[in-house]
C-alpha positions as a printed Julia matrix, in Angstrom:
278×3 Matrix{Float64}:
   0.11    0.1    -0.23
   1.18    3.64   -0.44
   0.27    6.75    1.02
   0.02   10.16    1.18
   0.42   12.16    4.42
  -1.45   15.42    5.72
  -0.41   18.73    6.56
   0.1    17.97   10.06
   1.73   14.39    8.99
  -0.41   11.93    9.63
   0.02    9.62    6.47
  -3.17    8.03    5.17
  -3.53    5.23    2.88
  -4.0     5.71   -0.61
  -6.89    3.32   -1.64
  -9.6     2.87    0.87
 -12.94    1.06    0.9
 -15.84    2.88    0.33
 -19.28    1.42    3.03
 -21.54    4.75    1.21
 -25.01    2.7     0.01
 -24.04   -0.53    1.38
 -26.88   -1.45    3.85
 -26.18   -2.42    7.68
 -26.43   -6.44    6.48
 -24.43   -6.05    3.53
 -22.21   -3.58    5.61
 -20.48   -6.59    8.21
 -19.23   -9.09    5.66
 -18.12   -6.32    3.18
 -15.91   -4.64    5.83
 -14.35   -8.41    6.51
 -13.93   -9.71    3.15
 -11.99   -6.21    2.3
  -9.95   -5.99    5.98
  -9.31   -9.59    4.69
  -8.13   -8.59    1.53
  -5.66   -6.6     2.21
  -7.88   -2.89    2.71
  -6.55   -0.49    6.35
  -8.45    2.36    5.44
 -12.2     2.07    6.24
 -13.98    5.0     5.01
 -18.36    5.31    6.76
 -20.18    7.94    7.57
 -23.19    8.61   10.07
 -25.68    8.75    7.07
 -25.2     5.47    6.23
 -26.11    4.08    9.02
 -23.86    1.58    8.83
 -22.09    2.85   12.2
 -22.4     0.06   14.01
 -21.52   -2.85   11.48
 -18.77   -1.35   10.6
 -17.2    -1.06   13.61
 -18.17   -4.93   14.17
 -16.56   -6.17   11.35
 -13.11   -4.05   12.36
 -12.95   -5.47   15.67
 -13.64   -9.1    14.28
 -11.05   -8.96   12.67
  -8.84   -8.14   15.41
  -5.76   -6.26   13.15
  -5.02   -3.74   15.58
  -5.95   -0.83   15.6
  -2.92    1.43   14.92
  -2.03   -0.75   11.7
  -6.12    0.88   10.15
  -7.61    4.43    9.16
 -11.15    5.14   10.15
 -13.0     7.99    8.78
 -16.3     8.73    9.66
 -18.78   12.12    8.92
 -21.08   14.22   11.0
 -24.38   14.34    9.86
 -26.28   17.17    8.24
 -28.71   17.27   10.88
 -26.38   17.8    13.31
 -24.5    21.44   13.64
 -23.13   22.94   16.58
 -20.38   23.15   19.0
 -21.86   20.4    21.46
 -23.98   18.56   19.01
 -20.49   17.7    16.78
 -18.5    16.27   20.51
 -21.8    14.25   21.55
 -22.04   12.86   17.19
 -18.19   12.04   17.21
 -18.32    9.83   21.14
 -21.3     8.51   19.3
 -19.86    7.76   16.06
 -16.52    6.31   17.77
 -19.47    4.65   20.29
 -20.66    2.51   17.49
 -17.84    1.91   15.63
 -15.73    0.39   18.52
 -12.76    2.83   18.05
 -11.14    4.94   21.09
 -10.01    8.2    18.6
 -11.18    8.78   15.17
  -8.15    8.89   12.51
 -10.8    11.2    10.01
 -13.87   13.32   11.25
 -15.04   14.78    8.42
 -19.01   18.24    7.62
 -20.77   15.6     5.71
 -21.62   18.14    3.18
 -21.48   22.19    3.57
 -25.28   23.94    3.45
 -27.48   20.73    4.4
 -31.63   21.2     4.19
 -31.62   21.64    8.31
 -29.47   24.46    8.8
 -29.53   26.33    5.85
 -30.52   29.39    7.29
 -27.39   29.62    9.21
 -24.97   26.89    7.43
 -22.39   29.65    7.95
 -23.07   29.54   11.4
 -23.42   26.3    11.9
 -20.12   24.45   10.18
 -17.98   27.31   12.25
 -19.5    25.49   15.35
 -18.87   22.75   14.42
 -16.02   22.82   12.71
 -15.18   24.39   16.58
 -15.82   21.36   17.95
 -13.58   18.93   15.87
 -10.91   21.37   16.11
 -11.4    20.67   19.68
 -11.67   17.24   19.56
  -8.04   16.72   17.15
  -6.64   18.79   20.16
  -6.61   16.57   22.03
  -5.83   13.81   19.84
  -9.48   11.97   19.92
  -9.22   12.67   16.17
  -6.13   12.6    14.61
  -7.45   14.97   11.74
 -10.01   17.13   10.85
 -11.85   17.19    7.1
 -14.92   17.92    5.03
 -16.77   16.75    2.09
 -18.37   18.4    -0.88
 -17.81   22.04    0.27
 -17.01   24.3    -2.78
 -14.22   27.09   -2.47
 -17.0    29.1    -1.66
 -18.14   27.14    1.43
 -13.96   26.98    2.51
 -13.82   30.54    2.47
 -16.57   30.93    4.86
 -15.64   28.04    7.53
 -11.75   29.33    7.07
 -13.08   32.41    8.35
 -13.33   31.26   11.76
 -10.81   28.36   11.68
  -7.82   27.93   13.27
  -6.91   25.12   11.7
  -7.06   24.77    8.12
  -9.41   21.3     7.12
  -6.54   18.98    5.78
  -9.28   17.15    3.12
 -11.85   17.28    1.3
 -13.51   14.34    0.03
 -14.93   15.21   -3.27
 -16.64   13.64   -5.88
 -13.7    12.58   -9.02
 -13.64   10.27  -11.76
 -12.82   10.01  -15.19
 -15.01   12.38  -17.11
 -15.66   14.39  -12.98
 -11.84   16.16  -12.56
 -14.27   19.5   -11.09
 -10.39   20.7   -11.57
 -10.63   24.41   -9.83
 -11.62   22.62   -6.79
  -9.31   20.47   -6.93
  -6.38   23.02   -7.58
  -7.89   25.15   -5.5
  -7.63   22.37   -1.84
  -3.93   22.0    -3.09
  -3.39   25.37   -2.96
  -4.83   24.93    0.86
  -2.54   21.88    1.08
  -5.05   20.05    1.36
  -6.0    16.15   -0.15
  -8.05   15.46   -2.31
 -10.36   12.62   -2.21
 -12.74   11.05   -4.93
 -15.18    9.26   -3.65
 -17.59    7.88   -6.34
 -13.43    7.35   -8.04
 -15.75    4.0   -10.18
 -18.5     6.54  -11.53
 -21.1     4.62   -9.61
 -20.09    2.31  -12.37
 -21.07    4.04  -14.94
 -17.52    4.45  -16.52
 -16.96    1.8   -16.89
 -18.62    0.29  -19.53
 -16.74    3.96  -21.46
 -15.01    3.07  -24.89
 -12.09    4.59  -23.98
 -11.03    3.6   -20.92
 -12.62    0.34  -22.39
  -9.66    0.36  -25.02
  -7.49    1.81  -22.58
  -8.01   -1.8   -20.2
  -6.66   -4.07  -23.02
  -3.51   -1.77  -23.83
  -2.69   -2.32  -20.06
  -4.14   -5.97  -19.81
  -6.58   -4.47  -16.45
  -9.84   -3.96  -15.35
 -11.81   -1.02  -16.72
 -12.42   -0.44  -12.44
  -8.64   -0.88  -12.02
  -7.71    1.76  -15.24
 -10.8     4.22  -13.38
  -8.86    3.9    -9.71
  -5.34    4.49  -11.1
  -6.22    7.21  -13.15
  -7.03    9.07   -9.93
  -4.35    7.8    -8.58
  -1.82    9.7   -10.52
  -3.86   12.79  -10.4
  -2.63   12.57   -7.07
  -6.01   11.66   -5.27
  -6.66    9.68   -2.65
  -9.16    6.11   -3.49
 -12.64    4.92   -2.15
 -13.86    2.53   -4.62
 -16.97    0.28   -3.2
 -17.83   -3.4    -4.05
 -19.68   -6.34   -2.04
 -18.17   -8.57   -4.2
 -14.88   -9.78   -2.85
 -12.75  -10.63   -5.61
 -13.46   -6.84   -6.88
 -12.71   -5.62   -3.73
  -9.0    -7.41   -4.04
  -9.08   -5.84   -7.7
  -9.64   -2.86   -6.52
  -6.78   -2.93   -4.33
  -4.22   -4.22   -6.95
  -3.4    -0.36   -8.93
   1.08   -0.28   -7.84
   1.78   -2.46   -9.6
   1.43   -0.8   -13.82
   1.25    2.97  -15.17
  -0.66    4.96  -17.28
   1.22    6.72  -19.45
   1.24   10.56  -20.58
  -1.01    9.5   -24.06
  -3.37    7.84  -21.56
  -4.2     9.87  -19.35
  -4.69   12.52  -21.62
  -7.36   10.52  -23.17
  -9.12   10.19  -19.75
  -8.44   14.09  -19.06
  -9.82   14.52  -22.23
 -13.52   12.42  -21.91
 -16.73   14.18  -20.91
 -18.55   13.47  -17.56
 -21.6    11.19  -19.4
 -22.97   10.04  -16.07
 -24.62   13.08  -14.36
 -23.94   16.6   -12.81
 -22.47   16.46   -9.43
 -24.75   18.15   -6.91
 -24.95   22.06   -6.02
 -24.21   21.49   -2.29
 -26.45   24.55   -1.95
 -29.26   22.35   -3.17
 -29.4    19.5    -1.66
 -32.72   17.95   -0.78
 -30.87   16.27    2.63
């Protein structure tokens, strides 16, 4: 496994196992399988409603806690200083961990707090900064934040977010936002790096998969790794989990990268964070 280093020196495995849209019933077995095939970075969220199952899988795996990188996220209904402290505590209890490697604000402008989102994020961030200073959370970050949301947060933040987890795949690279985040020293994490599966039948990706003797998913993931992102693929199939981790013994050529850079977004537009209905 390879790692990227956050601005505070903490290392994160560049491939993590995502659990979005993995039901509680599937989460336990999926995470156990992921850990068995070699994943050491697990990404979940309060909104996924599978933290307890993810936590049980981690506990039952017998893998030492210090060998794992565990991420979860603050739910959209929760904002405020005390509320965020409590939410983080509850997530850790469900996950059966004494600390989090990464805690994220999941969305910048949820429906329940749209009337005061700037102040709401600032209050929650203050709580996350406190937990970070205490060592209860090793790194703190954001997800789905665009430049305007980050600027609003930085107006009162004492700790610059260590990462922004955003929707990134071949055909959806959000180049301006990525450049902005990197200028601020943030690692970029790619969720839905396979385009929710939709890009895997793309003709260009299929051609490159043939040229490299790799799967379409491996090509799509390797592309994002070479763009400098951490990737969070998801699968409930053990064989595909292993394939999605097997990314470090080949490299895409400059010509192949240029072809993938030129792909249009043929899946769907990235949600406007100010208009999400949740």
